[in-house]
mmCIF file of N, CA and C in Angstrom:
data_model
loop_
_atom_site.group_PDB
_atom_site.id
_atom_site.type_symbol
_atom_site.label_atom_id
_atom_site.label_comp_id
_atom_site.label_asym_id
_atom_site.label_seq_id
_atom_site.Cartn_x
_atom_site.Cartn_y
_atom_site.Cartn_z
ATOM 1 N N UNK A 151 0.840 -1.175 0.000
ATOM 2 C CA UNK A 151 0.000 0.000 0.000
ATOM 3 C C UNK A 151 0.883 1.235 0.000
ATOM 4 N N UNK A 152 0.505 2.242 -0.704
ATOM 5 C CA UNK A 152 1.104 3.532 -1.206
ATOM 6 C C UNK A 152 1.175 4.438 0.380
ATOM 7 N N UNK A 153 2.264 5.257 0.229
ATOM 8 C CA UNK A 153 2.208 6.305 1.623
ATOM 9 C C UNK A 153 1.432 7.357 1.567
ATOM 10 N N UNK A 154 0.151 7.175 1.958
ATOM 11 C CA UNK A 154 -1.049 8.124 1.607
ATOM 12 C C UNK A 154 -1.259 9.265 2.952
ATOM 13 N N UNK A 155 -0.186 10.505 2.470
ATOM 14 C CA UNK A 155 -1.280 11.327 3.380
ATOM 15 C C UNK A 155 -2.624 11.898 3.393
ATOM 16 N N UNK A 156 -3.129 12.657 4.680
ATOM 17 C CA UNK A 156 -4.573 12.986 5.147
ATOM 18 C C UNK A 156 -4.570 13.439 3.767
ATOM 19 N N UNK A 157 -4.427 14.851 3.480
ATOM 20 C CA UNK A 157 -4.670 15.239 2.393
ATOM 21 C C UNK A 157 -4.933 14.633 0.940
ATOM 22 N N UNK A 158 -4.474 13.639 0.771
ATOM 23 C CA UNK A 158 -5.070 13.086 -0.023
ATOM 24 C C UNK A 158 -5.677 12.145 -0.405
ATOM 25 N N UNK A 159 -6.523 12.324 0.653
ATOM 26 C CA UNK A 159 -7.226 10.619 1.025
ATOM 27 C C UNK A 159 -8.954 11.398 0.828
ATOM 28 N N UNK A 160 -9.329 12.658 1.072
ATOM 29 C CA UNK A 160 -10.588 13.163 0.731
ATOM 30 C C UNK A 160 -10.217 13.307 -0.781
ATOM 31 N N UNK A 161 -10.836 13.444 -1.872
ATOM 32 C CA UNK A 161 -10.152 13.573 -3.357
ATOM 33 C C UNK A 161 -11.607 14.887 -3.798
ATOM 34 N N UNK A 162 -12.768 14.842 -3.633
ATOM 35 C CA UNK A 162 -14.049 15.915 -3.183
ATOM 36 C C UNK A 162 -15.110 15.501 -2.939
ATOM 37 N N UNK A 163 -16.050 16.612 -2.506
ATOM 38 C CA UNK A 163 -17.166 16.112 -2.078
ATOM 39 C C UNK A 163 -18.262 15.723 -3.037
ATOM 40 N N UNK A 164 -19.339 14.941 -2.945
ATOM 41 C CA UNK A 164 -20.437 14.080 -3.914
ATOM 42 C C UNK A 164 -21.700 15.342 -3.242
ATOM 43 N N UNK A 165 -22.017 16.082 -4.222
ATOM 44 C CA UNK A 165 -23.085 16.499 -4.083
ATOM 45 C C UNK A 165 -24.098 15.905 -5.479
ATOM 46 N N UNK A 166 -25.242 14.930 -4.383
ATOM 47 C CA UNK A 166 -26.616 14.690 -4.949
ATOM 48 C C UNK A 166 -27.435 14.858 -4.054
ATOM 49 N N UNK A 167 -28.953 14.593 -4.439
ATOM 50 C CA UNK A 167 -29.828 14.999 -4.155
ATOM 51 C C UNK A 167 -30.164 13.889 -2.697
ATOM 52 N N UNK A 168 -29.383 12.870 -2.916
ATOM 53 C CA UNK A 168 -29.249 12.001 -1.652
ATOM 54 C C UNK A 168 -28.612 12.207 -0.597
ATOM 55 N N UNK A 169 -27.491 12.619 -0.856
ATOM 56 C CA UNK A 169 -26.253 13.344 0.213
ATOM 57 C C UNK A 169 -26.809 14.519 0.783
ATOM 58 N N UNK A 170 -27.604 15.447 -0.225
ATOM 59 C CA UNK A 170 -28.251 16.717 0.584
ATOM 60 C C UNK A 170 -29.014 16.362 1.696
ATOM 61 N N UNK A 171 -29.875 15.456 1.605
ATOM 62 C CA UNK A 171 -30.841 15.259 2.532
ATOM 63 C C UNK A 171 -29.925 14.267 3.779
ATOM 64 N N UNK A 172 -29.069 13.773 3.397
ATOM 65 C CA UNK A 172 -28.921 13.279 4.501
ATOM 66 C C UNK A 172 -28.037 14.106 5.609
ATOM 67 N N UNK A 173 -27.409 15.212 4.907
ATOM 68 C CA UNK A 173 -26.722 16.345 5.649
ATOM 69 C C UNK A 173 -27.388 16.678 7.054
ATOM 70 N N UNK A 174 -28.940 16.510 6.769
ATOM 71 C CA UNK A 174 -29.871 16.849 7.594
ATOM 72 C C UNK A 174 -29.189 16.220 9.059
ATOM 73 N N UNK A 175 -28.665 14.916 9.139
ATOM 74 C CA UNK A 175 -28.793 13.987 10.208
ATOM 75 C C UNK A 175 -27.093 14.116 10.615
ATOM 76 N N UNK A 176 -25.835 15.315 9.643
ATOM 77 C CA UNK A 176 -24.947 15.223 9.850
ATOM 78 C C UNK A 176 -24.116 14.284 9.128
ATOM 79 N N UNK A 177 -24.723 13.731 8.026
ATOM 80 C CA UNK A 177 -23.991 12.323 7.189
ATOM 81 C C UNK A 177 -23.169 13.040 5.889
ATOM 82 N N UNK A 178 -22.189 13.357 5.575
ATOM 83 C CA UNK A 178 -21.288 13.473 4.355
ATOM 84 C C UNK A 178 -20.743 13.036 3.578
ATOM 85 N N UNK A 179 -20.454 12.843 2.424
ATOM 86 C CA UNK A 179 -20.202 12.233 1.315
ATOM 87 C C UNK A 179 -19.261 12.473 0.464
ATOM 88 N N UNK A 180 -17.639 11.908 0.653
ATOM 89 C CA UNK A 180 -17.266 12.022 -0.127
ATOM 90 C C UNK A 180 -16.828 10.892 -1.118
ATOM 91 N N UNK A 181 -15.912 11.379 -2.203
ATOM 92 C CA UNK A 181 -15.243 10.590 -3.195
ATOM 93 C C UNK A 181 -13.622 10.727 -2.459
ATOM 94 N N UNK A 182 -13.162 9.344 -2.344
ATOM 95 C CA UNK A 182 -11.804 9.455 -1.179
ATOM 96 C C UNK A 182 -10.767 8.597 -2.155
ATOM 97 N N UNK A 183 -9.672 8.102 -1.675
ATOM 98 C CA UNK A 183 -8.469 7.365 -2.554
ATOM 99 C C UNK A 183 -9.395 5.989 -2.248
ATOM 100 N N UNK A 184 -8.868 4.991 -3.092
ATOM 101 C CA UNK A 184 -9.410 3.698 -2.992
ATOM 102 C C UNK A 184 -8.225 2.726 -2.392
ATOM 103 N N UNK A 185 -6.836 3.300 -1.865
ATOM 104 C CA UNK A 185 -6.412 2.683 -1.369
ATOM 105 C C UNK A 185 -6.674 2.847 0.410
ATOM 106 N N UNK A 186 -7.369 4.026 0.506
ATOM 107 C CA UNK A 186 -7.679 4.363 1.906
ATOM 108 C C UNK A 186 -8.728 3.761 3.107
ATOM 109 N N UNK A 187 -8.668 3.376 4.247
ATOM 110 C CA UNK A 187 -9.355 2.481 4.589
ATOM 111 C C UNK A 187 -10.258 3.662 5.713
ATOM 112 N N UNK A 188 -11.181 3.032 6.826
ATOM 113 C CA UNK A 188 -12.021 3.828 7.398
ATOM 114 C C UNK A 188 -11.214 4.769 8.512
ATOM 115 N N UNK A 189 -9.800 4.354 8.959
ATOM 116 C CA UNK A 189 -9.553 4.823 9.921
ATOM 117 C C UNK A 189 -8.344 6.104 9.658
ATOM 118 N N UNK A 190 -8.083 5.896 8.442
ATOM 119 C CA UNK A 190 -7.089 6.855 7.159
ATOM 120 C C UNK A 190 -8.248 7.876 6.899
ATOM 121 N N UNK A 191 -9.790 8.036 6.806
ATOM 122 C CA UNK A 191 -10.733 8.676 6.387
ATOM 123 C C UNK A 191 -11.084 9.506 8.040
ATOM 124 N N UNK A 192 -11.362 9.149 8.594
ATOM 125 C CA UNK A 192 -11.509 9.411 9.517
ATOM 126 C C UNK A 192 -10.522 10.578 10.277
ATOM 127 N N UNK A 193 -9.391 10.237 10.476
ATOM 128 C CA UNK A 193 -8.383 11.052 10.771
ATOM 129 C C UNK A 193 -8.006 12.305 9.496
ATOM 130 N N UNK A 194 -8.452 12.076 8.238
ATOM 131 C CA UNK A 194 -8.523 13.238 7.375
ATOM 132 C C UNK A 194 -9.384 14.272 7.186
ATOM 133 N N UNK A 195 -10.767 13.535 7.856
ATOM 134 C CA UNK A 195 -12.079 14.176 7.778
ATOM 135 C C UNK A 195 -11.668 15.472 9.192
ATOM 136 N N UNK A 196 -11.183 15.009 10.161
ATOM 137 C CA UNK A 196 -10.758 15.530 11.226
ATOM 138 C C UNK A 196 -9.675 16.684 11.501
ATOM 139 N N UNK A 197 -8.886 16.613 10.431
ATOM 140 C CA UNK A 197 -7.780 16.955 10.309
ATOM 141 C C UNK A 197 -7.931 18.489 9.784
ATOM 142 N N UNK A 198 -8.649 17.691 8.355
ATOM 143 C CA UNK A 198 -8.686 18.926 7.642
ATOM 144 C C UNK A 198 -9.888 19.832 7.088
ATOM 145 N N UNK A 199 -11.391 19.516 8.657
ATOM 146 C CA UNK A 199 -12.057 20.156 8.573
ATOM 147 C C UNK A 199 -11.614 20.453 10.174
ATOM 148 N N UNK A 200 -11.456 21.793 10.950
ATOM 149 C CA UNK A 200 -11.426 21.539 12.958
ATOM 150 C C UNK A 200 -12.701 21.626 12.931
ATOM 151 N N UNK A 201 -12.613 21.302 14.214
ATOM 152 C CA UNK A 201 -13.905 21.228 15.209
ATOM 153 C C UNK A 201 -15.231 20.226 14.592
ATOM 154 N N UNK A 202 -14.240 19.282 13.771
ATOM 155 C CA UNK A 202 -15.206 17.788 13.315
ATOM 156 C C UNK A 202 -15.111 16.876 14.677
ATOM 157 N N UNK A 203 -16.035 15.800 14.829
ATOM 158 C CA UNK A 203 -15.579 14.521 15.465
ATOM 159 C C UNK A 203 -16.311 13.786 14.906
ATOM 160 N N UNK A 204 -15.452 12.248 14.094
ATOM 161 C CA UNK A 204 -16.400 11.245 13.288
ATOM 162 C C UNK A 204 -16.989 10.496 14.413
ATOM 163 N N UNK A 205 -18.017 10.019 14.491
ATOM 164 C CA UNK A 205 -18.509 8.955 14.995
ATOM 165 C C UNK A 205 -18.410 7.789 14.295
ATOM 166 N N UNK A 206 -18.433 7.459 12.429
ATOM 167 C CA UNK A 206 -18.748 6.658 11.826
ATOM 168 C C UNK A 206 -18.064 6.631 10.685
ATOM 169 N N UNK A 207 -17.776 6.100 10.180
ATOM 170 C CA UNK A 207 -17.189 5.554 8.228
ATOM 171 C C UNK A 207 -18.089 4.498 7.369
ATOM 172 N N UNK A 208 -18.807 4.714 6.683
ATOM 173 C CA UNK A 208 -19.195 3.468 5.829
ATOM 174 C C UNK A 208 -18.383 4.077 4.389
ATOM 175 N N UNK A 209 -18.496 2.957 3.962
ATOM 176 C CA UNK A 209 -17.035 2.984 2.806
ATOM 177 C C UNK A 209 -17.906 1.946 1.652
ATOM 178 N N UNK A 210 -18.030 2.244 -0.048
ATOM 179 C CA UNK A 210 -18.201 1.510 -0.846
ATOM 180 C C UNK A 210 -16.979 1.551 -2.232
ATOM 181 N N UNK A 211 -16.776 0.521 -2.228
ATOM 182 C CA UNK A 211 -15.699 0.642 -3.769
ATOM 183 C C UNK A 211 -17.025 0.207 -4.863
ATOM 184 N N UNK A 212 -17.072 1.179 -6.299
ATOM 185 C CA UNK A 212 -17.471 1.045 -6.993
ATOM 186 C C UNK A 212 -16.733 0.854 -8.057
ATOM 187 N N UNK A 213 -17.002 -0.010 -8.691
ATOM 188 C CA UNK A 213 -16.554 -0.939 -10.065
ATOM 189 C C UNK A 213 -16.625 0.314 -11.151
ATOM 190 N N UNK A 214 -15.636 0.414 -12.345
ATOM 191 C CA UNK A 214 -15.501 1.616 -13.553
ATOM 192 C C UNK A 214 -16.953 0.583 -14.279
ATOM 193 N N UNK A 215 -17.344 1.835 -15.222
ATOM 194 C CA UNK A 215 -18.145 1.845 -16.009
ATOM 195 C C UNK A 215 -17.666 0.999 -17.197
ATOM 196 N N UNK A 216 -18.637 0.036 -18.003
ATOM 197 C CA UNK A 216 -17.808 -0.269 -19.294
ATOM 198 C C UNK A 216 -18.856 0.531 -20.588
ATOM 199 N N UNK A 217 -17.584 1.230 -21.124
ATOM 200 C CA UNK A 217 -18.272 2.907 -22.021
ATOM 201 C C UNK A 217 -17.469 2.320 -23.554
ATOM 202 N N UNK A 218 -18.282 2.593 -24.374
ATOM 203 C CA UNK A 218 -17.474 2.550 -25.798
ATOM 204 C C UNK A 218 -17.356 3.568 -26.345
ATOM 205 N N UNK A 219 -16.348 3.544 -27.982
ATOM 206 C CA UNK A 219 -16.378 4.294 -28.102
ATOM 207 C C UNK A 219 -15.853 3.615 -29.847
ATOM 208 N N UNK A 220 -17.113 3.865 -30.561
ATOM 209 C CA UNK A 220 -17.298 3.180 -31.769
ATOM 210 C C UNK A 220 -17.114 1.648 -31.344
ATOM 211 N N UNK A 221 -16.411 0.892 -32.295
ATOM 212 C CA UNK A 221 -16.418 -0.597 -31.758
ATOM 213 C C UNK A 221 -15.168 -0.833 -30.935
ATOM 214 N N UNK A 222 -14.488 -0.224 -30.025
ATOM 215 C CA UNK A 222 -13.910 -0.151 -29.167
ATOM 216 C C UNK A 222 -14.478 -0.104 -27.444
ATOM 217 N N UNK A 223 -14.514 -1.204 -26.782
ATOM 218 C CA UNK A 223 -14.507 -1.198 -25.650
ATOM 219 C C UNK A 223 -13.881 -0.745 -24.217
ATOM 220 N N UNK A 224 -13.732 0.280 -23.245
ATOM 221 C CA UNK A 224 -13.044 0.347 -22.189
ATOM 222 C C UNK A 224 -13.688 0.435 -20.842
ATOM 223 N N UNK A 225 -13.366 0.404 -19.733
ATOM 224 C CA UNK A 225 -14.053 0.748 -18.499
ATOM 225 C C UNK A 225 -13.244 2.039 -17.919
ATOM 226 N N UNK A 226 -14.038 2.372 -17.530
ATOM 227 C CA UNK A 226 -13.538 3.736 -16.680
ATOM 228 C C UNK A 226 -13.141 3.323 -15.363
ATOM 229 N N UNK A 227 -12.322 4.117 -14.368
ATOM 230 C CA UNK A 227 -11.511 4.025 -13.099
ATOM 231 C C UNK A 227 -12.214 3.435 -12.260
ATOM 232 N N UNK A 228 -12.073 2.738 -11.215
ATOM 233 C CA UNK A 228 -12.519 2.376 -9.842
ATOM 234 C C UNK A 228 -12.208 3.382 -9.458
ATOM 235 N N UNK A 229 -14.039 3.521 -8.439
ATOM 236 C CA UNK A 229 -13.859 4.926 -7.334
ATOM 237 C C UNK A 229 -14.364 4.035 -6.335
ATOM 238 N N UNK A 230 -13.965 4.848 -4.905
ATOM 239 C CA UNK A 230 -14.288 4.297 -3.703
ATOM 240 C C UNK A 230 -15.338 5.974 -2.299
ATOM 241 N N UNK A 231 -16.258 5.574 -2.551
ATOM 242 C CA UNK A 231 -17.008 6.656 -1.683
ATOM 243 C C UNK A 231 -17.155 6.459 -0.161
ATOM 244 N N UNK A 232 -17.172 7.140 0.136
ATOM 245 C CA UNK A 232 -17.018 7.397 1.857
ATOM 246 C C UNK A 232 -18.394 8.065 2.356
ATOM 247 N N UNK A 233 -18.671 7.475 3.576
ATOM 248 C CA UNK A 233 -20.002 8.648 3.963
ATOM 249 C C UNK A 233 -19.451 8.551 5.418
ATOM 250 N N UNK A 234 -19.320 9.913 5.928
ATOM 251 C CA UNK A 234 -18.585 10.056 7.103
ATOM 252 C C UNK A 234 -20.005 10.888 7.835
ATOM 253 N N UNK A 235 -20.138 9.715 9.286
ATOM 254 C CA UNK A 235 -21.422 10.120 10.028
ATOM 255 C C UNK A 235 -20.728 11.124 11.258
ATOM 256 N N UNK A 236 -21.019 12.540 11.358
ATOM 257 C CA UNK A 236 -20.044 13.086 12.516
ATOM 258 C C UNK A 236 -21.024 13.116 13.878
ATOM 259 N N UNK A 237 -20.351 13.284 15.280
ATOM 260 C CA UNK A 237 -21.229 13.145 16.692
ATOM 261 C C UNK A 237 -21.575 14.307 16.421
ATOM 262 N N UNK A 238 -23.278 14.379 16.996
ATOM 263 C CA UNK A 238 -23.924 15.521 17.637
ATOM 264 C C UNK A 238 -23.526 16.816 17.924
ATOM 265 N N UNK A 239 -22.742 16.586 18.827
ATOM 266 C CA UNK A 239 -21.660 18.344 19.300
ATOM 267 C C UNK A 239 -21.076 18.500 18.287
ATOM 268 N N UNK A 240 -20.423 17.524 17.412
ATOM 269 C CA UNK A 240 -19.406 17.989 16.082
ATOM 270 C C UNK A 240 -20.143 19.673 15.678
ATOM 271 N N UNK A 241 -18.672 20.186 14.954
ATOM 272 C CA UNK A 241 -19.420 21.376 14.149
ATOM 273 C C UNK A 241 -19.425 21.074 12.521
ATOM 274 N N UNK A 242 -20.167 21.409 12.122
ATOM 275 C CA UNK A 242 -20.271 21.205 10.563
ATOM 276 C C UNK A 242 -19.346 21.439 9.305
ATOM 277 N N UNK A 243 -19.590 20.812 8.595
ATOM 278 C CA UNK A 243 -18.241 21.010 7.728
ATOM 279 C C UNK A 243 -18.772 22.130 6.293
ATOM 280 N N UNK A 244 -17.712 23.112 6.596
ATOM 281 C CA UNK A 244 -17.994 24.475 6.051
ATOM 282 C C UNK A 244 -18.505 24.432 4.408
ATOM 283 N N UNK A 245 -18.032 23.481 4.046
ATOM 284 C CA UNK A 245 -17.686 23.270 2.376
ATOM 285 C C UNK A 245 -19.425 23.323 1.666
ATOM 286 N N UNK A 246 -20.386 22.569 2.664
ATOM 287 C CA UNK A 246 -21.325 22.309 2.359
ATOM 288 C C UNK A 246 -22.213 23.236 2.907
ATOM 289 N N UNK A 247 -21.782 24.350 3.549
ATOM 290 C CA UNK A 247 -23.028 25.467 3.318
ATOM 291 C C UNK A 247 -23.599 26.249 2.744
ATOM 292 N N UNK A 248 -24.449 26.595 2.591
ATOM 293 C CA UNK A 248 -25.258 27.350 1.502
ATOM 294 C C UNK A 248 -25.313 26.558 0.302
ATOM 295 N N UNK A 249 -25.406 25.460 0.696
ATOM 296 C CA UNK A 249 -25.865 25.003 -0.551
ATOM 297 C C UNK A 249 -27.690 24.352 -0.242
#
């Protein structure tokens, strides 16, 4: 496994219409490295938002797309998404306001 710092273990945030609503409950969403695991996410989410505290990590690796292009076949990249649940007292993460 690669020497992955904090910084580049968030890669940005997933704004949909699913992630908005769940903001409601404090749940965030990003797109993170796929070599990064929950406790590498966690300590980045922390790091490099202050006055975060995670309570939670759920983590999915999603499989690349297979896209053509005339009679040529390829798949696009493996991505791996993160939804980082923060505690109650946490303060919110700035990136996602006003939206």
């Amino acid at each position: 496994m690669a020497d992955i710092k904090y910084y580049d273990v968030i890669q940005k945030p997933i704004v949909t219409e699913k992630s908005m609503n769940a903001m409601a409950s404090k749940k965030y969403t990003f797109l993170v490295h796929t070599d990064a695991n929950k406790t590498m996410i966690k300590e980045a989410v922390e790091k490099m938002f202050p006055g975060t505290k995670v309570a939670g990590v759920n983590t999915m690796n999603l499989d690349g797309k297979t896209k053509r292009r005339g009679t040529t076949f390829g798949k696009t990249s493996k991505t791996k998404k993160a939804i980082v649940q923060l505690t109650a007292d946490s303060k919110d993460i700035e990136i996602f306001e006003g939206l």
